[in-house]
Each structure stands twice: as C-alpha cells, then as structure tokens.
Short mmCIF file of C-alpha atoms and ligand atoms in Angstrom, two decimals:
data_model
loop_
_atom_site.label_atom_id
_atom_site.label_comp_id
_atom_site.label_asym_id
_atom_site.label_seq_id
_atom_site.Cartn_x
_atom_site.Cartn_y
_atom_site.Cartn_z
CA VAL K 865 -0.04 -0.02 -0.01
CA THR K 866 1.48 3.29 -1.02
CA GLU K 867 -0.98 5.97 -0.01
CA LYS K 868 -2.28 6.43 3.53
CA LYS K 869 -6.05 7.02 3.61
CA PRO K 870 -7.37 9.35 6.21
CA VAL K 871 -8.70 7.43 9.26
CA ALA K 872 -12.54 7.25 8.94
CA ASN K 873 -14.44 9.25 11.49
CA THR K 874 -16.31 6.52 13.31
CA GLN K 875 -18.26 8.95 15.45
CA THR K 876 -20.24 10.27 12.37
CA SER K 877 -19.98 7.22 10.10
CA ASP K 878 -23.35 6.13 8.94
CA LYS K 879 -22.28 2.49 8.53
CA ARG K 880 -25.09 0.38 10.01
CA PHE K 881 -22.72 -1.70 12.21
CA LEU K 882 -21.14 1.40 13.77
CA ARG K 883 -24.60 2.96 14.31
CA ALA K 884 -25.82 -0.08 16.15
CA LEU K 885 -22.74 0.24 18.59
CA ARG K 886 -23.66 3.82 19.07
CA ARG K 887 -27.05 2.60 20.00
CA GLU K 888 -28.85 4.50 17.34
CA PRO K 889 -32.30 3.15 16.28
CA LEU K 890 -32.30 1.05 13.00
CA ASP K 891 -34.95 -0.53 10.69
CA ARG K 892 -33.05 -3.77 10.96
CA PRO K 893 -29.96 -4.77 12.88
CA PRO K 894 -26.54 -5.08 11.05
CA PHE K 895 -25.08 -8.61 10.79
CA TRP K 896 -21.80 -10.44 10.29
CA LEU K 897 -20.72 -13.88 11.25
CA MET K 898 -17.69 -14.92 13.45
CA ARG K 899 -15.27 -16.85 11.26
CA GLN K 900 -17.08 -15.68 8.16
CA ALA K 901 -13.91 -16.13 6.14
CA GLY K 902 -13.13 -19.79 6.27
CA ARG K 903 -12.99 -23.25 4.94
CA TYR K 904 -16.85 -23.46 4.34
CA LEU K 905 -16.04 -21.34 1.25
CA PRO K 906 -14.41 -22.99 -1.83
CA GLU K 907 -12.73 -19.69 -2.73
CA TYR K 908 -11.14 -19.49 0.78
CA ARG K 909 -9.74 -23.06 0.40
CA GLN K 910 -8.25 -22.11 -3.01
CA THR K 911 -6.57 -18.94 -1.70
CA ARG K 912 -5.23 -20.86 1.38
CA ALA K 913 -3.79 -23.48 -0.86
CA GLU K 914 -2.02 -20.77 -2.92
CA ALA K 915 -0.63 -19.20 0.19
CA GLY K 916 0.79 -22.50 1.36
CA SER K 917 -0.20 -22.60 4.97
CA PHE K 918 -2.69 -20.99 7.29
CA LEU K 919 0.04 -18.99 9.05
CA GLN K 920 1.51 -17.76 5.64
CA LEU K 921 -2.06 -16.74 4.61
CA CYS K 922 -2.40 -14.60 7.77
CA LEU K 923 0.97 -12.85 7.01
CA ASP K 924 0.28 -12.37 3.20
CA PRO K 925 -1.47 -8.97 2.89
CA PRO K 926 -2.84 -9.37 -0.67
CA ARG K 927 -4.25 -12.87 0.07
CA ALA K 928 -5.47 -11.97 3.62
CA THR K 929 -7.27 -9.07 2.15
CA GLU K 930 -8.76 -11.28 -0.51
CA VAL K 931 -10.10 -13.83 1.89
CA THR K 932 -11.53 -11.05 4.11
CA LEU K 933 -13.53 -9.71 1.18
CA GLN K 934 -14.71 -13.05 -0.18
CA PRO K 935 -17.63 -13.35 2.24
CA ILE K 936 -18.43 -9.70 1.82
CA ARG K 937 -18.76 -10.23 -2.01
CA ARG K 938 -21.02 -13.28 -1.64
CA TYR K 939 -23.34 -12.13 1.20
CA GLY K 940 -22.98 -8.40 1.67
CA PHE K 941 -22.45 -8.49 5.35
CA ASP K 942 -22.53 -5.12 7.24
CA ALA K 943 -18.98 -5.68 8.67
CA ALA K 944 -15.77 -7.34 7.50
CA ILE K 945 -13.49 -8.96 10.17
CA LEU K 946 -9.79 -8.74 9.53
CA PHE K 947 -8.50 -12.18 8.52
CA ALA K 948 -5.75 -13.02 11.04
CA ASP K 949 -5.65 -15.34 14.08
CA ILE K 950 -5.50 -14.66 17.96
CA LEU K 951 -2.41 -16.82 18.08
CA LEU K 952 -0.32 -14.30 16.07
CA ILE K 953 0.52 -12.54 19.35
CA PRO K 954 2.23 -15.54 20.91
CA TYR K 955 4.13 -15.92 17.70
CA ALA K 956 5.11 -12.29 17.49
CA LEU K 957 6.35 -12.63 21.17
CA GLY K 958 8.69 -15.33 19.98
CA GLN K 959 6.80 -18.53 20.60
CA GLU K 960 7.00 -21.31 18.01
CA LEU K 961 3.64 -21.77 16.24
CA SER K 962 2.34 -24.07 13.53
CA PHE K 963 -1.09 -25.02 12.46
CA ARG K 964 -1.37 -28.71 11.56
CA GLU K 965 -4.11 -30.11 9.30
CA GLY K 966 -6.84 -31.69 11.42
CA GLU K 967 -5.00 -30.89 14.68
CA GLY K 968 -5.19 -27.10 15.05
CA PRO K 969 -2.58 -24.97 16.52
CA VAL K 970 0.65 -26.34 17.99
CA LEU K 971 3.02 -24.15 20.08
CA ASP K 972 6.12 -24.70 22.17
CA PRO K 973 4.54 -24.62 25.60
CA VAL K 974 5.47 -21.73 28.07
CA ARG K 975 5.09 -23.17 31.64
CA ASP K 976 7.62 -21.40 33.80
CA LEU K 977 9.30 -17.94 34.34
CA ALA K 978 12.35 -19.06 32.38
CA ALA K 979 10.19 -19.71 29.28
CA LEU K 980 8.38 -16.54 29.81
CA ARG K 981 11.57 -14.57 29.94
CA ARG K 982 12.41 -15.83 26.60
CA LEU K 983 9.28 -13.95 25.23
CA SER K 984 9.51 -10.22 24.28
CA THR K 985 7.47 -7.62 22.70
CA GLU K 986 10.63 -6.27 21.01
CA GLN K 987 9.75 -7.82 17.55
CA LEU K 988 6.11 -7.52 17.92
CA HIS K 989 5.35 -4.71 15.36
CA GLN K 990 7.94 -6.09 13.04
CA VAL K 991 6.42 -9.57 12.90
CA LEU K 992 2.84 -8.20 12.75
CA ALA K 993 3.43 -5.50 10.20
CA PRO K 994 1.87 -7.67 7.38
CA VAL K 995 -1.34 -7.71 9.50
CA TYR K 996 -1.43 -3.85 9.65
CA GLU K 997 -0.82 -3.66 5.91
CA THR K 998 -3.81 -5.99 5.42
CA VAL K 999 -5.90 -3.59 7.51
CA GLU K 1000 -4.66 -0.63 5.35
CA ARG K 1001 -5.51 -2.54 2.11
CA LEU K 1002 -8.99 -3.42 3.44
CA ALA K 1003 -9.78 0.15 4.66
CA GLY K 1004 -9.16 1.18 0.99
CA ALA K 1005 -11.05 -1.74 -0.62
CA LEU K 1006 -14.25 -2.29 1.36
CA PRO K 1007 -17.63 -1.12 0.04
CA HIS K 1008 -18.47 2.30 1.58
CA ASP K 1009 -21.21 0.85 3.89
CA VAL K 1010 -19.20 -2.10 5.32
CA ALA K 1011 -17.43 -1.56 8.62
CA LEU K 1012 -13.87 -2.95 9.24
CA ILE K 1013 -13.46 -5.03 12.60
CA GLY K 1014 -9.99 -5.51 14.01
CA PHE K 1015 -9.52 -8.15 16.68
CA ALA K 1016 -7.32 -10.00 19.15
CA GLY K 1017 -7.74 -12.77 21.61
CA ALA K 1018 -8.21 -12.01 25.28
CA PRO K 1019 -5.18 -12.61 27.45
CA TRP K 1020 -6.83 -15.57 29.24
CA THR K 1021 -7.75 -17.49 26.01
CA VAL K 1022 -4.40 -16.68 24.45
CA ALA K 1023 -2.58 -17.86 27.60
CA THR K 1024 -4.62 -21.20 27.49
CA TYR K 1025 -2.97 -22.03 24.13
CA MET K 1026 0.45 -20.69 25.08
CA VAL K 1027 0.64 -22.78 28.28
CA GLN K 1028 -1.05 -25.96 26.93
CA GLY K 1029 0.90 -25.75 23.74
CA ARG K 1030 -2.26 -26.56 21.78
CA GLY K 1031 -6.02 -26.60 22.17
CA SER K 1032 -7.45 -28.41 25.20
CA SER K 1033 -10.93 -29.32 26.30
CA ASP K 1034 -10.40 -28.13 30.05
CA GLN K 1035 -7.59 -25.44 29.75
CA GLY K 1036 -5.90 -27.59 32.40
CA ALA K 1037 -2.35 -26.44 31.96
CA ALA K 1038 -3.12 -22.77 32.22
CA LYS K 1039 -5.51 -23.35 35.16
CA HIS K 1040 -2.81 -25.31 36.97
CA TRP K 1041 -0.38 -22.57 36.65
CA GLY K 1042 -2.90 -19.79 37.47
CA TYR K 1043 -4.30 -21.59 40.48
CA HIS K 1044 -0.89 -22.88 41.83
CA ARG K 1045 1.28 -19.88 41.30
CA PRO K 1046 -1.01 -16.91 40.55
CA ASP K 1047 1.76 -14.28 40.79
CA GLU K 1048 3.80 -16.08 38.07
CA PHE K 1049 0.73 -16.49 35.75
CA GLN K 1050 -0.06 -12.88 36.27
CA VAL K 1051 3.20 -11.93 34.63
CA LEU K 1052 2.18 -13.71 31.44
CA ILE K 1053 -1.30 -12.15 31.55
CA ASP K 1054 0.32 -8.63 31.97
CA LEU K 1055 2.61 -9.30 28.99
CA LEU K 1056 -0.40 -10.31 26.93
CA VAL K 1057 -2.27 -7.17 28.06
CA ASP K 1058 0.58 -4.87 26.95
CA ALA K 1059 1.16 -6.72 23.52
CA THR K 1060 -2.59 -6.81 22.92
CA VAL K 1061 -2.92 -3.07 23.60
CA ASP K 1062 -0.08 -2.32 21.11
CA TYR K 1063 -1.42 -4.75 18.52
CA LEU K 1064 -4.98 -3.33 18.50
CA ASP K 1065 -3.73 0.36 18.60
CA ALA K 1066 -1.79 -0.36 15.47
CA GLN K 1067 -4.79 -1.93 13.82
CA VAL K 1068 -6.92 1.27 14.57
CA LYS K 1069 -4.17 3.43 13.15
CA ALA K 1070 -4.09 1.28 9.98
CA GLY K 1071 -7.91 1.75 9.57
CA ALA K 1072 -9.82 -0.65 11.83
CA GLU K 1073 -13.12 1.08 12.77
CA ALA K 1074 -14.15 -1.33 15.61
CA LEU K 1075 -12.46 -3.92 17.81
CA GLN K 1076 -13.51 -7.29 19.13
CA ILE K 1077 -11.75 -9.19 21.94
CA PHE K 1078 -12.31 -12.86 21.79
CA ASP K 1079 -12.40 -14.77 25.21
CA THR K 1080 -13.32 -18.17 23.97
CA TRP K 1081 -12.46 -19.92 27.18
CA ALA K 1082 -13.79 -17.27 29.72
CA GLY K 1083 -16.66 -19.68 30.76
CA SER K 1084 -14.23 -22.23 32.00
CA LEU K 1085 -13.15 -20.11 35.01
CA PRO K 1086 -14.79 -20.01 38.50
CA GLU K 1087 -16.19 -16.51 39.42
CA PRO K 1088 -13.21 -15.04 41.25
CA HIS K 1089 -10.86 -16.33 38.54
CA PHE K 1090 -13.15 -15.15 35.84
CA ARG K 1091 -12.90 -11.61 37.29
CA ARG K 1092 -9.09 -11.82 37.62
CA TRP K 1093 -8.04 -13.59 34.49
CA SER K 1094 -10.78 -12.76 31.95
CA LEU K 1095 -12.70 -9.61 32.94
CA GLU K 1096 -9.88 -7.54 34.46
CA PRO K 1097 -7.32 -7.88 31.61
CA MET K 1098 -9.98 -7.25 29.00
CA ALA K 1099 -11.21 -4.19 30.93
CA ARG K 1100 -7.62 -2.85 31.15
CA ILE K 1101 -7.08 -3.31 27.35
CA ALA K 1102 -10.40 -1.56 26.78
CA LYS K 1103 -9.67 1.44 28.99
CA VAL K 1104 -6.27 2.14 27.33
CA LEU K 1105 -7.59 1.79 23.80
CA LYS K 1106 -10.70 3.92 24.57
CA ALA K 1107 -8.48 6.64 26.09
CA ARG K 1108 -6.49 6.75 22.77
CA HIS K 1109 -9.39 6.22 20.41
CA PRO K 1110 -12.59 7.35 22.05
CA ASN K 1111 -14.68 6.79 18.87
CA VAL K 1112 -13.68 3.20 18.16
CA PRO K 1113 -16.27 0.78 19.62
CA ILE K 1114 -15.03 -2.21 21.46
CA ILE K 1115 -16.93 -5.55 21.55
CA ALA K 1116 -16.09 -8.11 24.28
CA PHE K 1117 -16.94 -11.81 23.52
CA ALA K 1118 -16.53 -13.66 26.79
CA ARG K 1119 -17.90 -16.91 25.67
CA GLY K 1120 -19.65 -18.95 28.50
CA ALA K 1121 -19.78 -15.90 30.77
CA GLY K 1122 -23.33 -16.54 31.64
CA PRO K 1123 -24.74 -14.05 34.22
CA MET K 1124 -21.18 -12.60 34.63
CA ALA K 1125 -21.75 -10.89 31.25
CA LYS K 1126 -23.47 -8.21 33.36
CA GLU K 1127 -20.08 -7.36 34.87
CA VAL K 1128 -18.54 -7.25 31.37
CA ALA K 1129 -21.27 -4.97 30.30
CA ALA K 1130 -20.67 -2.67 33.34
CA VAL K 1131 -17.24 -1.77 32.08
CA ALA K 1132 -17.73 1.70 30.77
CA GLU K 1133 -15.15 1.36 27.94
CA ILE K 1134 -16.79 -1.75 26.41
CA ASP K 1135 -19.53 -0.93 23.91
CA GLY K 1136 -20.75 -4.31 22.71
CA ILE K 1137 -21.34 -7.67 24.36
CA GLY K 1138 -20.89 -10.83 22.31
CA LEU K 1139 -23.41 -13.53 23.41
CA ASP K 1140 -22.67 -17.19 22.96
CA THR K 1141 -25.21 -19.74 21.84
CA SER K 1142 -26.13 -20.90 25.35
CA MET K 1143 -27.10 -17.36 26.47
CA SER K 1144 -30.79 -16.78 26.85
CA ALA K 1145 -31.86 -14.08 24.50
CA THR K 1146 -34.80 -12.95 26.72
CA TRP K 1147 -32.51 -12.69 29.73
CA ALA K 1148 -29.78 -10.80 27.70
CA ALA K 1149 -32.35 -8.48 26.15
CA ARG K 1150 -33.59 -7.52 29.69
CA GLU K 1151 -30.28 -7.49 31.53
CA ILE K 1152 -27.57 -6.59 28.99
CA GLN K 1153 -29.19 -4.67 26.11
CA PRO K 1154 -30.18 -1.75 28.22
CA LEU K 1155 -26.56 -1.27 29.04
CA LYS K 1156 -24.71 -2.20 25.93
CA THR K 1157 -25.25 -3.28 22.27
CA THR K 1158 -25.71 -7.05 22.17
CA GLN K 1159 -24.31 -9.29 19.51
CA GLY K 1160 -25.17 -12.93 18.67
CA ASN K 1161 -26.20 -15.68 19.11
CA LEU K 1162 -27.47 -18.09 16.50
CA ASP K 1163 -26.06 -21.65 16.97
CA PRO K 1164 -23.52 -22.14 14.17
CA LEU K 1165 -24.91 -25.74 13.90
CA MET K 1166 -28.26 -24.26 12.89
CA VAL K 1167 -26.59 -22.87 9.79
CA VAL K 1168 -25.50 -26.38 9.06
CA ALA K 1169 -29.10 -27.48 9.50
CA GLY K 1170 -30.54 -24.70 7.42
CA GLY K 1171 -34.24 -24.75 6.24
CA ARG K 1172 -37.15 -24.19 8.61
CA ALA K 1173 -35.20 -24.94 11.85
CA MET K 1174 -32.67 -22.15 10.98
CA GLU K 1175 -35.45 -19.78 9.93
CA ALA K 1176 -37.30 -20.15 13.13
CA GLU K 1177 -34.16 -19.53 15.27
CA ILE K 1178 -33.10 -16.41 13.25
CA ALA K 1179 -36.71 -15.01 13.71
CA ARG K 1180 -36.61 -15.78 17.44
CA ILE K 1181 -33.30 -14.05 18.02
CA LEU K 1182 -34.23 -10.95 15.81
CA SER K 1183 -37.54 -10.66 17.81
CA ALA K 1184 -35.99 -11.11 21.22
CA PHE K 1185 -33.53 -8.26 20.59
CA ALA K 1186 -35.82 -5.95 18.47
CA GLY K 1187 -36.39 -3.54 21.57
CA GLY K 1188 -32.80 -2.22 21.44
CA PRO K 1189 -29.55 -2.14 19.62
CA HIS K 1190 -28.29 -5.52 18.48
CA VAL K 1191 -25.77 -6.91 15.93
CA PHE K 1192 -27.01 -10.20 14.52
CA ASN K 1193 -24.19 -12.94 14.51
CA LEU K 1194 -23.63 -16.50 15.49
CA GLY K 1195 -22.96 -17.65 19.05
CA HIS K 1196 -19.51 -19.00 18.09
CA GLY K 1197 -17.60 -19.34 14.83
CA ILE K 1198 -19.17 -20.77 11.60
CA VAL K 1199 -18.04 -24.43 11.00
CA PRO K 1200 -16.36 -25.78 7.85
CA GLU K 1201 -19.30 -28.23 7.21
CA THR K 1202 -21.75 -25.20 6.70
CA PRO K 1203 -23.39 -25.26 3.18
CA PRO K 1204 -22.57 -21.71 1.60
CA GLU K 1205 -26.22 -21.53 0.43
CA HIS K 1206 -27.61 -21.70 4.08
CA VAL K 1207 -25.55 -18.57 4.73
CA GLY K 1208 -27.17 -16.94 1.72
CA ALA K 1209 -30.53 -17.79 3.17
CA LEU K 1210 -29.59 -16.45 6.53
CA ALA K 1211 -28.35 -13.24 4.92
CA ARG K 1212 -31.61 -12.77 2.92
CA GLN K 1213 -33.71 -13.34 6.12
CA VAL K 1214 -31.84 -10.87 8.17
CA ARG K 1215 -31.63 -8.16 5.55
CA GLU K 1216 -35.36 -8.31 4.76
CA TRP K 1217 -36.46 -8.41 8.43
CA ARG K 1218 -38.07 -5.27 9.86
CA GLY K 1219 -38.90 -4.83 13.52
O1 CP3 T 2712 -13.67 -14.53 11.92
C1 CP3 T 2712 -12.92 -14.40 10.93
O2 CP3 T 2712 -13.37 -14.84 9.77
C2 CP3 T 2712 -11.60 -13.77 11.03
C3 CP3 T 2712 -10.54 -14.65 11.27
C4 CP3 T 2712 -10.40 -15.47 12.57
C5 CP3 T 2712 -9.73 -16.77 12.54
N1 CP3 T 2712 -9.59 -17.18 13.90
C6 CP3 T 2712 -9.33 -17.45 11.31
C7 CP3 T 2712 -8.95 -18.96 11.52
C8 CP3 T 2712 -10.58 -15.21 13.86
C9 CP3 T 2712 -11.30 -13.89 14.36
C10 CP3 T 2712 -10.14 -16.21 14.72
C11 CP3 T 2712 -10.27 -16.17 16.21
C12 CP3 T 2712 -9.65 -17.40 16.88
N2 CP3 T 2712 -8.60 -18.20 16.53
C13 CP3 T 2712 -10.16 -17.77 18.19
C14 CP3 T 2712 -11.32 -17.07 18.95
C15 CP3 T 2712 -12.64 -17.36 18.35
C16 CP3 T 2712 -13.02 -18.82 18.37
O3 CP3 T 2712 -13.37 -19.30 17.36
O4 CP3 T 2712 -13.23 -19.34 19.48
C17 CP3 T 2712 -9.48 -18.92 18.59
C18 CP3 T 2712 -9.58 -19.77 19.82
C19 CP3 T 2712 -8.42 -19.09 17.47
C20 CP3 T 2712 -7.21 -20.14 17.51
C21 CP3 T 2712 -7.49 -21.09 16.45
N3 CP3 T 2712 -7.28 -20.77 15.07
C22 CP3 T 2712 -7.76 -22.48 16.47
C23 CP3 T 2712 -8.09 -23.19 17.80
C24 CP3 T 2712 -7.73 -22.95 15.25
C25 CP3 T 2712 -7.96 -24.33 14.78
C26 CP3 T 2712 -9.35 -24.87 14.78
C27 CP3 T 2712 -9.84 -24.58 13.36
O5 CP3 T 2712 -10.94 -24.01 13.21
O6 CP3 T 2712 -9.19 -25.13 12.43
C28 CP3 T 2712 -7.43 -21.81 14.33
C29 CP3 T 2712 -7.37 -21.92 12.85
C30 CP3 T 2712 -8.22 -20.92 12.04
N4 CP3 T 2712 -8.29 -19.49 12.42
C31 CP3 T 2712 -8.83 -21.14 10.83
C32 CP3 T 2712 -9.32 -19.95 10.46
C33 CP3 T 2712 -10.07 -19.58 9.20
C34 CP3 T 2712 -8.78 -22.39 10.18
C35 CP3 T 2712 -7.42 -22.55 9.61
C36 CP3 T 2712 -7.41 -23.30 8.20
O7 CP3 T 2712 -7.76 -22.64 7.23
O8 CP3 T 2712 -7.26 -24.54 8.26
#
C-alpha cells in the first residue's frame, strides 16, 4: 500500500454496524458472522492453498485481504473482520507456532518464568507489520457501507494455548499455573495485556473502525478467577484503547460468561457484548441490552441444518432483541461443514427483516 487513507471518522460514520454500536435506532440490525472467512467457502480453500499454509495466509497482505473480502462479496455483510488469528500474538512474542491439518494450533509450551523470559514485545510490530498492511488494504477496498473490525484474543484465552501448547478441552495447563502460582501466571497475563494493547492500537491506526476481543474460554473459570484472568485484563485493554481512540467501539466476547456478562457490560469502555449460543436471548435483552449493544447468538450448527429450523431460530433471535441495539451474529464461529447456500438464506432473512 503506497498511499495512507485518512482514518474514517467513526463517530459520524453512517455504517449500520457502527450506528448499532452507538445505540442508534435502525430498521434492521446489522449482521456479520464470526469466522465468516473460512473453510466452508471454496474460494477460501483455494486462496489458502495458494498461500501454502494458514500462518502464511495470515501474514500475506494481498491474500489475507482477498479472503476477508470473499464473504462480503458473496453475502454483503455489514462488517468485515480482518483475516488473522488470535495466536499471532504469541508468535510475535517469539513462541513457535504451527497449524497442523486436522490438529489445530501447536505451540512450544510456556510453563515457567524461564520460558516466559524468552518472550519479548521487541519484535512485535515487525512480525505483525503484514497484518497492519492487510488492515490498510482493507480500509481502501471495502464497500462504503461495510465496517472493518480488527480483533485480538483476550489474554486468558491466548494464555490457555500458550501454556498448553495446543487446544485443550479443559484449559488444564493454564489453570494449573494460574491456581498454583497466580503471581507467576499474572506476569504472562500482563505481558499479553501490553502486547494486545499495542497490536490493537496499530490496527486502529491502520484503519480498523471497531475492535472485538475474543475470550473463547472465559466460561471455564470460576467466578473469582473469571474476574481476575478474563474480565480485569479485558477491561484494562479496553480502558487504554478507549483513552487513545474514544470513537472506536469495542466488543467483548466472553464465551460462556453466563450471568457474569453483566459485569462485562458494566465496564464503561466496552460498547458491545458478544453472546454465545447458550445465552438466553430474553435474559440478555432484559439484563444486557439496556446497558450495551448485544451481538449474537445463533447456534452455528443451525446454519449447517438450514431450512425451517434455522429460519425459526433467526426469527426468534431477531424478535428477542428488537427492542434495542443488536448486531445479529452467531454464538460462536461458523463451522467448515456449513453449506454456503444456508449462509445466503440467513443473509436474505436478516436483510429483509423489519422490527
Ligand atoms: O472471523 C474471521 O473470519 C476472522 C478470522 C479469525 C480466525 N480465527 C481465522 C481462522 C478469527 C477472528 C479467529 C479467532 C480465533 N482463533 C479464536 C477465537 C474465536 C473462536 O473461534 O473461538 C481462537 C480460539 C483461535 C485459535 C485457532 N485458530 C484455533 C483453535 C484454530 C484451529 C481450529 C480450526 O478451526 O481449524 C485456528 C485456525 C483458524 N483460524 C482457521 C481460520 C479460518 C482455520 C485454519 C485453516 O484454514 O485450516
């Protein structure tokens, strides 16, 4: 990218997605889907094969731009999410990372202070520069009514992968460290807070108009540990970014938070609350939506099912949240088995809905 575009004024932008996050009344909610760029699309699989590997794709600005745009072209979502991954931060901190077919991410585990001391933010911006270039390219290439979302993982979720060295069903290794030696684990969390602030700040400077923080494993923590390892670091990140970029809305997706979502919504610097599939829409409309814009929460497996079952669920969610600001989305990422035509049916239904 040769020319720098002026940063969009998100305070006055009339993009539907940004208006919903400013709590303005709309004839229909904006919509996008978590993991909207991905393996369910043949054109994604093609571009990924050209890139070589998933990691190479994330760090290849022309191709990462292309896969971000693919679902926008097909479905006309109201927002595009930067194509990248939450594990690029550990990679940029110096941790070895690879994505293996059918296995997911594999990292060289960080389990003690000695391993922690080998990580550093020194190379962060250098390693992540291709991501910022992708954001710049997207800011120049997106249709005028489509908002650009930047993102990062929350410190807790990123830490679970860093400590375990891979995905896990119980986040056991991170819990072990955090419960056994909380002051050591706090060093890792604090490092991730700093790195995440720097990373998201750079995304905004490159043209991201909104930010989402993914805390996929928030729901596996007991209440006091949820506050310490999930909520507090996310709130700290949001406060610093809000002070620097007051007009850039921040969405927190603390998956599995349950009623603790109210405490997330009470953080002044958080504008949107992502709701997972298990969240009651009537409860969230009553307890969360008066405070913050809600986002969610169709079961991704409903989009695999399609047909009348999906239609009824979309209608239920749209109706439940019709009384306030809402961003229609899934309760978690779209799965690779999803038939692309079911996403087309979803898009038509949400776009035509009035409530
Ligand atoms: O939403 C989007 O379209 C933007 C891109 C995006 C990806 N990952 C691309 C991706 C985003 C926002 C993420 C977030 C992410 N990554 C999370 C948090 C949200 C969630 O889904 O819970 C997590 C936990 C990760 C870590 C990660 N990345 C795992 C565990 C895996 C393997 C599982 C899988 O789905 O394969 C990935 C790989 C990944 N990230 C893929 C994509 C499109 C699939 C890689 C491929 O093409 O083979």
